[in-house]
PDB file of C-alpha atoms in Angstrom:
ATOM      1  CA  UNK T  64    -144.860 231.588   4.626  1.00 45.00           C
ATOM      2  CA  UNK T  65    -141.299 231.182   5.886  1.00 44.00           C
ATOM      3  CA  UNK T  66    -139.168 233.491   3.738  1.00 43.00           C
ATOM      4  CA  UNK T  67    -135.762 232.517   5.054  1.00 40.00           C
ATOM      5  CA  UNK T  68    -132.847 234.902   4.981  1.00 39.00           C
ATOM      6  CA  UNK T  69    -130.376 233.129   2.725  1.00 40.00           C
ATOM      7  CA  UNK T  70    -126.902 232.673   4.210  1.00 43.00           C
ATOM      8  CA  UNK T  71    -124.031 233.471   1.876  1.00 43.00           C
ATOM      9  CA  UNK T  72    -122.787 229.900   1.903  1.00 50.00           C
ATOM     10  CA  UNK T  73    -123.748 226.463   3.189  1.00 53.00           C
ATOM     11  CA  UNK T  74    -120.377 224.767   3.377  1.00 49.00           C
ATOM     12  CA  UNK T  75    -120.996 223.733   6.986  1.00 57.00           C
ATOM     13  CA  UNK T  76    -124.623 222.655   6.518  1.00 61.00           C
ATOM     14  CA  UNK T  77    -123.740 219.022   5.898  1.00 61.00           C
ATOM     15  CA  UNK T  78    -121.704 218.405   9.020  1.00 63.00           C
ATOM     16  CA  UNK T  79    -120.916 214.934  10.324  1.00 62.00           C
ATOM     17  CA  UNK T  80    -124.541 214.437  11.391  1.00 68.00           C
ATOM     18  CA  UNK T  81    -125.973 215.167   7.924  1.00 81.00           C
ATOM     19  CA  UNK T  82    -123.372 213.683   5.557  1.00 78.00           C
ATOM     20  CA  UNK T  83    -123.029 211.619   3.502  1.00 90.00           C
ATOM     21  CA  UNK T  84    -125.949 212.948   1.467  1.00 95.00           C
ATOM     22  CA  UNK T  85    -127.293 210.535  -1.150  1.00 96.00           C
ATOM     23  CA  UNK T  86    -129.432 211.779  -4.032  1.00 96.00           C
ATOM     24  CA  UNK T  87    -131.344 209.179  -6.022  1.00 96.00           C
ATOM     25  CA  UNK T  88    -132.039 210.519  -9.503  1.00 93.00           C
ATOM     26  CA  UNK T  89    -130.751 213.744 -11.023  1.00 91.00           C
ATOM     27  CA  UNK T  90    -133.294 214.878 -13.589  1.00 91.00           C
ATOM     28  CA  UNK T  91    -134.574 218.426 -14.069  1.00 91.00           C
ATOM     29  CA  UNK T  92    -135.682 218.988 -10.485  1.00 94.00           C
ATOM     30  CA  UNK T  93    -133.108 217.071  -8.454  1.00 94.00           C
ATOM     31  CA  UNK T  94    -130.358 218.186 -10.838  1.00 94.00           C
ATOM     32  CA  UNK T  95    -131.327 221.830 -10.331  1.00 95.00           C
ATOM     33  CA  UNK T  96    -131.334 221.379  -6.569  1.00 96.00           C
ATOM     34  CA  UNK T  97    -127.891 219.774  -6.631  1.00 95.00           C
ATOM     35  CA  UNK T  98    -126.394 222.541  -8.747  1.00 95.00           C
ATOM     36  CA  UNK T  99    -127.749 225.307  -6.541  1.00 95.00           C
ATOM     37  CA  UNK T 100    -126.655 223.586  -3.331  1.00 94.00           C
ATOM     38  CA  UNK T 101    -123.168 223.293  -4.797  1.00 93.00           C
ATOM     39  CA  UNK T 102    -123.272 226.953  -5.776  1.00 92.00           C
ATOM     40  CA  UNK T 103    -124.136 227.870  -2.189  1.00 88.00           C
ATOM     41  CA  UNK T 104    -121.166 225.941  -0.846  1.00 87.00           C
ATOM     42  CA  UNK T 105    -122.202 222.376  -0.063  1.00 90.00           C
ATOM     43  CA  UNK T 106    -119.064 220.289  -0.504  1.00 90.00           C
ATOM     44  CA  UNK T 107    -119.126 217.997  -3.564  1.00 93.00           C
ATOM     45  CA  UNK T 108    -117.437 215.205  -1.618  1.00 92.00           C
ATOM     46  CA  UNK T 109    -120.429 215.052   0.754  1.00 92.00           C
ATOM     47  CA  UNK T 110    -122.758 214.119  -2.110  1.00 94.00           C
ATOM     48  CA  UNK T 111    -123.321 210.731  -3.717  1.00 95.00           C
ATOM     49  CA  UNK T 112    -125.656 210.653  -6.722  1.00 96.00           C
ATOM     50  CA  UNK T 113    -127.271 207.397  -7.777  1.00 95.00           C
ATOM     51  CA  UNK T 114    -128.549 207.438 -11.355  1.00 93.00           C
ATOM     52  CA  UNK T 115    -128.882 204.603 -13.895  1.00 87.00           C
ATOM     53  CA  UNK T 116    -126.996 206.482 -16.605  1.00 89.00           C
ATOM     54  CA  UNK T 117    -123.961 207.142 -14.422  1.00 90.00           C
ATOM     55  CA  UNK T 118    -123.685 210.518 -16.180  1.00 92.00           C
ATOM     56  CA  UNK T 119    -121.440 212.977 -14.289  1.00 92.00           C
ATOM     57  CA  UNK T 120    -123.076 215.822 -12.363  1.00 91.00           C
ATOM     58  CA  UNK T 121    -120.346 218.233 -11.383  1.00 91.00           C
ATOM     59  CA  UNK T 122    -116.660 218.083 -10.547  1.00 92.00           C
ATOM     60  CA  UNK T 123    -116.065 216.302  -7.256  1.00 93.00           C
ATOM     61  CA  UNK T 124    -119.541 214.764  -6.983  1.00 95.00           C
ATOM     62  CA  UNK T 125    -119.457 210.954  -6.987  1.00 94.00           C
ATOM     63  CA  UNK T 126    -121.989 209.303  -9.302  1.00 95.00           C
ATOM     64  CA  UNK T 127    -122.831 205.587  -9.244  1.00 93.00           C
ATOM     65  CA  UNK T 128    -125.411 203.465 -11.058  1.00 91.00           C
ATOM     66  CA  UNK T 129    -126.280 201.405  -7.972  1.00 87.00           C
ATOM     67  CA  UNK T 130    -125.290 201.003  -4.335  1.00 87.00           C
ATOM     68  CA  UNK T 131    -122.879 198.245  -3.352  1.00 85.00           C
ATOM     69  CA  UNK T 132    -123.898 195.874  -0.574  1.00 80.00           C
ATOM     70  CA  UNK T 133    -121.225 197.088   1.860  1.00 82.00           C
ATOM     71  CA  UNK T 134    -121.987 200.815   1.435  1.00 86.00           C
ATOM     72  CA  UNK T 135    -122.546 202.628   4.758  1.00 86.00           C
ATOM     73  CA  UNK T 136    -125.921 204.232   5.396  1.00 91.00           C
ATOM     74  CA  UNK T 137    -126.513 207.861   4.368  1.00 94.00           C
ATOM     75  CA  UNK T 138    -127.320 210.503   6.961  1.00 94.00           C
ATOM     76  CA  UNK T 139    -129.507 212.318   4.439  1.00 96.00           C
ATOM     77  CA  UNK T 140    -131.270 210.788   1.427  1.00 97.00           C
ATOM     78  CA  UNK T 141    -133.137 212.675  -1.291  1.00 97.00           C
ATOM     79  CA  UNK T 142    -135.465 210.695  -3.550  1.00 97.00           C
ATOM     80  CA  UNK T 143    -135.553 212.593  -6.830  1.00 95.00           C
ATOM     81  CA  UNK T 144    -136.807 210.016  -9.340  1.00 93.00           C
ATOM     82  CA  UNK T 145    -140.188 210.008 -11.088  1.00 91.00           C
ATOM     83  CA  UNK T 146    -143.002 208.695  -8.833  1.00 90.00           C
ATOM     84  CA  UNK T 147    -143.629 205.658 -11.031  1.00 88.00           C
ATOM     85  CA  UNK T 148    -140.005 204.569 -10.517  1.00 90.00           C
ATOM     86  CA  UNK T 149    -140.312 204.249  -6.740  1.00 91.00           C
ATOM     87  CA  UNK T 150    -141.042 200.518  -6.724  1.00 90.00           C
ATOM     88  CA  UNK T 151    -138.022 199.922  -8.964  1.00 90.00           C
ATOM     89  CA  UNK T 152    -135.398 201.968  -7.139  1.00 91.00           C
ATOM     90  CA  UNK T 153    -136.541 201.528  -3.528  1.00 92.00           C
ATOM     91  CA  UNK T 154    -135.354 197.936  -2.875  1.00 89.00           C
ATOM     92  CA  UNK T 155    -131.696 198.672  -3.630  1.00 88.00           C
ATOM     93  CA  UNK T 156    -131.744 201.863  -1.564  1.00 93.00           C
ATOM     94  CA  UNK T 157    -133.941 200.801   1.369  1.00 94.00           C
ATOM     95  CA  UNK T 158    -131.560 198.082   2.512  1.00 91.00           C
ATOM     96  CA  UNK T 159    -128.917 200.767   3.196  1.00 93.00           C
ATOM     97  CA  UNK T 160    -131.151 203.180   5.121  1.00 95.00           C
ATOM     98  CA  UNK T 161    -131.049 203.128   8.915  1.00 95.00           C
ATOM     99  CA  UNK T 162    -132.541 204.930  11.905  1.00 95.00           C
ATOM    100  CA  UNK T 163    -130.089 207.816  11.539  1.00 93.00           C
ATOM    101  CA  UNK T 164    -131.221 208.594   7.988  1.00 96.00           C
ATOM    102  CA  UNK T 165    -133.467 211.548   7.183  1.00 96.00           C
ATOM    103  CA  UNK T 166    -135.251 210.685   3.949  1.00 98.00           C
ATOM    104  CA  UNK T 167    -136.560 213.566   1.822  1.00 98.00           C
ATOM    105  CA  UNK T 168    -138.897 212.695  -1.038  1.00 97.00           C
ATOM    106  CA  UNK T 169    -139.764 215.033  -3.908  1.00 96.00           C
ATOM    107  CA  UNK T 170    -141.998 212.410  -5.522  1.00 94.00           C
ATOM    108  CA  UNK T 171    -145.341 213.990  -6.375  1.00 91.00           C
ATOM    109  CA  UNK T 172    -148.333 212.192  -4.875  1.00 90.00           C
ATOM    110  CA  UNK T 173    -146.389 209.665  -2.784  1.00 93.00           C
ATOM    111  CA  UNK T 174    -147.644 209.875   0.797  1.00 95.00           C
ATOM    112  CA  UNK T 175    -145.635 209.583   3.999  1.00 96.00           C
ATOM    113  CA  UNK T 176    -147.308 206.282   4.927  1.00 95.00           C
ATOM    114  CA  UNK T 177    -146.411 204.779   1.534  1.00 94.00           C
ATOM    115  CA  UNK T 178    -142.824 206.016   1.792  1.00 96.00           C
ATOM    116  CA  UNK T 179    -142.620 204.490   5.278  1.00 96.00           C
ATOM    117  CA  UNK T 180    -143.614 201.081   3.863  1.00 94.00           C
ATOM    118  CA  UNK T 181    -140.893 201.305   1.236  1.00 95.00           C
ATOM    119  CA  UNK T 182    -138.308 202.588   3.739  1.00 96.00           C
ATOM    120  CA  UNK T 183    -139.264 201.054   7.116  1.00 96.00           C
ATOM    121  CA  UNK T 184    -135.819 201.595   8.648  1.00 96.00           C
ATOM    122  CA  UNK T 185    -135.577 205.319   7.897  1.00 96.00           C
ATOM    123  CA  UNK T 186    -135.224 207.569  10.920  1.00 96.00           C
ATOM    124  CA  UNK T 187    -137.520 210.334   9.671  1.00 97.00           C
ATOM    125  CA  UNK T 188    -139.339 210.918   6.386  1.00 98.00           C
ATOM    126  CA  UNK T 189    -140.050 214.314   4.857  1.00 98.00           C
ATOM    127  CA  UNK T 190    -142.121 215.137   1.788  1.00 98.00           C
ATOM    128  CA  UNK T 191    -140.913 218.121  -0.222  1.00 97.00           C
ATOM    129  CA  UNK T 192    -142.357 219.641  -3.375  1.00 96.00           C
ATOM    130  CA  UNK T 193    -140.004 222.243  -4.848  1.00 96.00           C
ATOM    131  CA  UNK T 194    -140.563 224.028  -8.132  1.00 96.00           C
ATOM    132  CA  UNK T 195    -138.079 224.606 -10.916  1.00 94.00           C
ATOM    133  CA  UNK T 196    -137.006 228.163  -9.955  1.00 96.00           C
ATOM    134  CA  UNK T 197    -134.935 226.466  -7.224  1.00 96.00           C
ATOM    135  CA  UNK T 198    -132.265 226.557  -9.926  1.00 94.00           C
ATOM    136  CA  UNK T 199    -132.068 230.326  -9.276  1.00 95.00           C
ATOM    137  CA  UNK T 200    -132.571 230.162  -5.515  1.00 94.00           C
ATOM    138  CA  UNK T 201    -136.086 231.561  -6.101  1.00 95.00           C
ATOM    139  CA  UNK T 202    -138.071 228.375  -5.709  1.00 96.00           C
ATOM    140  CA  UNK T 203    -141.025 227.561  -3.516  1.00 97.00           C
ATOM    141  CA  UNK T 204    -140.923 224.280  -1.600  1.00 97.00           C
ATOM    142  CA  UNK T 205    -143.912 222.819   0.203  1.00 97.00           C
ATOM    143  CA  UNK T 206    -142.956 220.558   3.128  1.00 98.00           C
ATOM    144  CA  UNK T 207    -144.631 218.079   5.449  1.00 97.00           C
ATOM    145  CA  UNK T 208    -143.066 215.408   7.616  1.00 97.00           C
ATOM    146  CA  UNK T 209    -143.320 212.824  10.293  1.00 92.00           C
ATOM    147  CA  UNK T 210    -142.684 214.372  13.695  1.00 91.00           C
ATOM    148  CA  UNK T 211    -139.285 216.080  13.698  1.00 95.00           C
ATOM    149  CA  UNK T 212    -137.293 217.349  16.634  1.00 94.00           C
ATOM    150  CA  UNK T 213    -136.100 220.948  16.652  1.00 94.00           C
ATOM    151  CA  UNK T 214    -132.681 220.181  15.207  1.00 92.00           C
ATOM    152  CA  UNK T 215    -134.129 218.067  12.387  1.00 94.00           C
ATOM    153  CA  UNK T 216    -136.686 220.745  11.526  1.00 95.00           C
ATOM    154  CA  UNK T 217    -133.976 223.417  11.502  1.00 93.00           C
ATOM    155  CA  UNK T 218    -131.826 221.303   9.178  1.00 94.00           C
ATOM    156  CA  UNK T 219    -134.681 220.831   6.695  1.00 95.00           C
ATOM    157  CA  UNK T 220    -135.516 224.540   6.865  1.00 95.00           C
ATOM    158  CA  UNK T 221    -131.904 225.451   6.094  1.00 93.00           C
ATOM    159  CA  UNK T 222    -131.391 222.844   3.385  1.00 95.00           C
ATOM    160  CA  UNK T 223    -134.595 223.601   1.480  1.00 95.00           C
ATOM    161  CA  UNK T 224    -134.550 227.301   2.402  1.00 94.00           C
ATOM    162  CA  UNK T 225    -131.267 227.601   0.511  1.00 93.00           C
ATOM    163  CA  UNK T 226    -133.364 227.079  -2.620  1.00 95.00           C
ATOM    164  CA  UNK T 227    -135.905 229.815  -1.918  1.00 96.00           C
ATOM    165  CA  UNK T 228    -139.100 230.036   0.140  1.00 95.00           C
ATOM    166  CA  UNK T 229    -140.366 227.101   2.225  1.00 97.00           C
ATOM    167  CA  UNK T 230    -143.907 226.502   3.419  1.00 97.00           C
ATOM    168  CA  UNK T 231    -144.831 223.783   5.931  1.00 97.00           C
ATOM    169  CA  UNK T 232    -148.300 222.348   5.273  1.00 97.00           C
ATOM    170  CA  UNK T 233    -150.404 219.482   6.561  1.00 96.00           C
ATOM    171  CA  UNK T 234    -150.241 216.354   4.449  1.00 96.00           C
ATOM    172  CA  UNK T 235    -153.914 216.697   3.511  1.00 95.00           C
ATOM    173  CA  UNK T 236    -152.942 220.062   1.940  1.00 96.00           C
ATOM    174  CA  UNK T 237    -149.928 218.704   0.111  1.00 96.00           C
ATOM    175  CA  UNK T 238    -151.544 217.813  -3.217  1.00 94.00           C
ATOM    176  CA  UNK T 239    -153.024 221.308  -3.413  1.00 95.00           C
ATOM    177  CA  UNK T 240    -149.676 222.902  -2.574  1.00 96.00           C
ATOM    178  CA  UNK T 241    -148.118 220.766  -5.308  1.00 95.00           C
ATOM    179  CA  UNK T 242    -150.675 221.989  -7.840  1.00 96.00           C
ATOM    180  CA  UNK T 243    -150.160 225.647  -6.884  1.00 96.00           C
ATOM    181  CA  UNK T 244    -146.394 225.851  -6.367  1.00 95.00           C
ATOM    182  CA  UNK T 245    -144.936 222.696  -7.880  1.00 94.00           C
ATOM    183  CA  UNK T 246    -146.928 222.894 -11.116  1.00 96.00           C
ATOM    184  CA  UNK T 247    -147.478 226.643 -11.018  1.00 96.00           C
ATOM    185  CA  UNK T 248    -144.363 227.757 -12.935  1.00 96.00           C
ATOM    186  CA  UNK T 249    -145.515 225.808 -16.002  1.00 97.00           C
ATOM    187  CA  UNK T 250    -148.873 227.579 -15.892  1.00 98.00           C
ATOM    188  CA  UNK T 251    -147.141 230.963 -15.578  1.00 97.00           C
ATOM    189  CA  UNK T 252    -144.922 230.098 -18.553  1.00 98.00           C
ATOM    190  CA  UNK T 253    -148.044 229.322 -20.564  1.00 98.00           C
ATOM    191  CA  UNK T 254    -149.483 232.714 -19.589  1.00 97.00           C
ATOM    192  CA  UNK T 255    -146.292 234.512 -20.631  1.00 98.00           C
ATOM    193  CA  UNK T 256    -146.306 232.654 -23.938  1.00 98.00           C
ATOM    194  CA  UNK T 257    -149.969 233.522 -24.542  1.00 98.00           C
ATOM    195  CA  UNK T 258    -149.418 237.191 -23.637  1.00 98.00           C
ATOM    196  CA  UNK T 259    -146.532 237.415 -26.093  1.00 98.00           C
ATOM    197  CA  UNK T 260    -148.324 235.570 -28.908  1.00 98.00           C
ATOM    198  CA  UNK T 261    -151.435 237.717 -28.494  1.00 98.00           C
ATOM    199  CA  UNK T 262    -149.185 240.763 -28.744  1.00 98.00           C
ATOM    200  CA  UNK T 263    -147.736 239.395 -31.964  1.00 98.00           C
ATOM    201  CA  UNK T 264    -151.192 238.818 -33.410  1.00 98.00           C
ATOM    202  CA  UNK T 265    -152.048 242.456 -32.733  1.00 98.00           C
ATOM    203  CA  UNK T 266    -148.954 243.790 -34.487  1.00 98.00           C
ATOM    204  CA  UNK T 267    -145.775 243.399 -32.436  1.00 98.00           C
ATOM    205  CA  UNK T 268    -142.845 241.345 -33.695  1.00 98.00           C
ATOM    206  CA  UNK T 269    -141.763 238.240 -31.793  1.00 96.00           C
ATOM    207  CA  UNK T 270    -138.551 240.056 -30.794  1.00 97.00           C
ATOM    208  CA  UNK T 271    -140.653 242.802 -29.252  1.00 98.00           C
ATOM    209  CA  UNK T 272    -143.534 240.832 -27.725  1.00 98.00           C
ATOM    210  CA  UNK T 273    -141.703 238.207 -25.678  1.00 98.00           C
ATOM    211  CA  UNK T 274    -139.278 240.567 -23.859  1.00 98.00           C
ATOM    212  CA  UNK T 275    -142.198 242.880 -23.085  1.00 98.00           C
ATOM    213  CA  UNK T 276    -144.297 239.998 -21.747  1.00 98.00           C
ATOM    214  CA  UNK T 277    -141.419 238.663 -19.627  1.00 98.00           C
ATOM    215  CA  UNK T 278    -140.572 242.055 -18.154  1.00 98.00           C
ATOM    216  CA  UNK T 279    -144.248 242.792 -17.479  1.00 98.00           C
ATOM    217  CA  UNK T 280    -144.748 239.564 -15.524  1.00 97.00           C
ATOM    218  CA  UNK T 281    -141.476 239.992 -13.646  1.00 97.00           C
ATOM    219  CA  UNK T 282    -142.267 243.575 -12.671  1.00 97.00           C
ATOM    220  CA  UNK T 283    -145.867 242.829 -11.740  1.00 97.00           C
ATOM    221  CA  UNK T 284    -144.817 239.905  -9.533  1.00 96.00           C
ATOM    222  CA  UNK T 285    -142.167 242.011  -7.787  1.00 96.00           C
ATOM    223  CA  UNK T 286    -144.696 244.767  -7.161  1.00 96.00           C
ATOM    224  CA  UNK T 287    -147.311 242.319  -5.863  1.00 96.00           C
ATOM    225  CA  UNK T 288    -144.756 240.801  -3.493  1.00 94.00           C
ATOM    226  CA  UNK T 289    -143.775 244.184  -2.051  1.00 96.00           C
ATOM    227  CA  UNK T 290    -147.258 245.661  -1.895  1.00 95.00           C
ATOM    228  CA  UNK T 291    -149.358 245.816   1.259  1.00 95.00           C
ATOM    229  CA  UNK T 292    -152.553 245.287  -0.741  1.00 96.00           C
ATOM    230  CA  UNK T 293    -153.824 242.152  -2.485  1.00 96.00           C
ATOM    231  CA  UNK T 294    -153.157 241.339  -6.158  1.00 96.00           C
ATOM    232  CA  UNK T 295    -156.886 241.793  -6.777  1.00 95.00           C
ATOM    233  CA  UNK T 296    -156.720 245.315  -5.348  1.00 96.00           C
ATOM    234  CA  UNK T 297    -153.584 246.098  -7.360  1.00 95.00           C
ATOM    235  CA  UNK T 298    -155.410 245.120 -10.554  1.00 96.00           C
ATOM    236  CA  UNK T 299    -158.229 247.471  -9.626  1.00 94.00           C
ATOM    237  CA  UNK T 300    -155.714 250.300  -9.152  1.00 92.00           C
ATOM    238  CA  UNK T 301    -154.368 249.766 -12.673  1.00 92.00           C
ATOM    239  CA  UNK T 302    -157.809 249.513 -14.281  1.00 93.00           C
ATOM    240  CA  UNK T 303    -159.269 253.013 -14.317  1.00 90.00           C
ATOM    241  CA  UNK T 304    -162.967 253.284 -15.287  1.00 91.00           C
ATOM    242  CA  UNK T 305    -163.450 253.378 -19.035  1.00 92.00           C
ATOM    243  CA  UNK T 306    -159.768 252.671 -19.720  1.00 95.00           C
ATOM    244  CA  UNK T 307    -158.166 250.015 -21.876  1.00 96.00           C
ATOM    245  CA  UNK T 308    -157.069 247.897 -18.895  1.00 96.00           C
ATOM    246  CA  UNK T 309    -160.639 247.797 -17.597  1.00 96.00           C
ATOM    247  CA  UNK T 310    -161.913 246.649 -20.979  1.00 96.00           C
ATOM    248  CA  UNK T 311    -159.399 243.791 -20.996  1.00 96.00           C
ATOM    249  CA  UNK T 312    -160.175 242.839 -17.396  1.00 95.00           C
ATOM    250  CA  UNK T 313    -163.869 242.750 -18.259  1.00 96.00           C
ATOM    251  CA  UNK T 314    -163.048 239.810 -20.539  1.00 96.00           C
ATOM    252  CA  UNK T 315    -161.106 237.988 -17.803  1.00 95.00           C
ATOM    253  CA  UNK T 316    -163.788 238.702 -15.201  1.00 95.00           C
ATOM    254  CA  UNK T 317    -166.845 237.851 -17.289  1.00 96.00           C
ATOM    255  CA  UNK T 318    -168.519 234.808 -15.725  1.00 97.00           C
ATOM    256  CA  UNK T 319    -165.365 234.373 -13.607  1.00 96.00           C
ATOM    257  CA  UNK T 320    -163.643 233.142 -16.770  1.00 96.00           C
ATOM    258  CA  UNK T 321    -160.060 233.392 -15.540  1.00 96.00           C
ATOM    259  CA  UNK T 322    -160.803 232.023 -12.069  1.00 96.00           C
ATOM    260  CA  UNK T 323    -162.755 229.119 -13.536  1.00 97.00           C
ATOM    261  CA  UNK T 324    -159.920 228.275 -15.937  1.00 97.00           C
ATOM    262  CA  UNK T 325    -157.282 228.337 -13.172  1.00 97.00           C
ATOM    263  CA  UNK T 326    -159.520 226.356 -10.829  1.00 97.00           C
ATOM    264  CA  UNK T 327    -159.975 223.653 -13.469  1.00 97.00           C
ATOM    265  CA  UNK T 328    -156.235 223.669 -14.152  1.00 97.00           C
ATOM    266  CA  UNK T 329    -155.295 223.200 -10.498  1.00 97.00           C
ATOM    267  CA  UNK T 330    -158.022 220.605  -9.986  1.00 97.00           C
ATOM    268  CA  UNK T 331    -156.624 218.511 -12.859  1.00 97.00           C
ATOM    269  CA  UNK T 332    -153.146 218.608 -11.296  1.00 96.00           C
ATOM    270  CA  UNK T 333    -154.579 217.874  -7.845  1.00 95.00           C
ATOM    271  CA  UNK T 334    -156.473 214.836  -9.139  1.00 95.00           C
ATOM    272  CA  UNK T 335    -153.358 213.512 -10.873  1.00 95.00           C
ATOM    273  CA  UNK T 336    -151.432 213.762  -7.601  1.00 91.00           C
ATOM    274  CA  UNK T 337    -154.169 211.737  -5.902  1.00 92.00           C
ATOM    275  CA  UNK T 338    -154.088 209.183  -8.716  1.00 92.00           C
ATOM    276  CA  UNK T 339    -150.316 208.747  -8.389  1.00 89.00           C
ATOM    277  CA  UNK T 340    -150.740 208.278  -4.641  1.00 88.00           C
ATOM    278  CA  UNK T 341    -153.326 205.563  -5.261  1.00 88.00           C
ATOM    279  CA  UNK T 342    -151.070 203.777  -7.745  1.00 87.00           C
ATOM    280  CA  UNK T 343    -148.174 203.908  -5.278  1.00 84.00           C
ATOM    281  CA  UNK T 344    -150.350 202.409  -2.542  1.00 83.00           C
ATOM    282  CA  UNK T 345    -151.377 199.554  -4.830  1.00 81.00           C
ATOM    283  CA  UNK T 346    -147.762 198.792  -5.740  1.00 78.00           C
ATOM    284  CA  UNK T 347    -146.290 199.108  -2.263  1.00 74.00           C
ATOM    285  CA  UNK T 348    -144.260 196.228  -0.813  1.00 72.00           C
TER     286      UNK T 348
END
């Protein structure tokens, strides 16, 4: 995994070869990415956000509801709409894309070949699947792309690495990476919620249980990241024979209960990614 050292600012990242930078859609994910890029120093005047509502993003960032016919092509284009909106938004955008444009898609399930059919004039196309902690610069972004030269690859590494950790994968691994990293925060939030609610049921107050659950997960994750042994081995170190931790782990481990639950969870997300890819192929131009 490429854990990039984060520069203190990115004000020079979008130089003349990478600006203007268009961002289509600004919902939870794309909006979080925009805000963190701005925080790290990307110049607001280099960004153009296209969103149907026309709702402002941040001071200095231009927002439009559609692209005018005489608008010059972007150097960088981020597709941040919902996957099912691709067929609707692509025609207005594709006519402005040219061979100098690097297109980055965060649309779950939409394959490179399908994106190429929607944007035949794009210079290069990159798939990216960030997760919501990008809003804190602690995200994980899976990446795959058409063949990139060294400079293009470095640009993508820097741009997405500003948001956290990046991991380049093959496209046939992308739906799995999406299930693990893209969807993963929601599953962790569910675990935190369950840990806190179980604590409440056994006698803690809500004001006690949730902070304890949050701090426990945060500390455990930090320790797992810094440790030179696996998370499985760390769990074994905590669970002394005959102790309370071991008794709880016996429940999780019985018939591989926890593994089976997580496997089913990821498989459901994986299958949905494949379904969205199929729908996009059927609706392609």
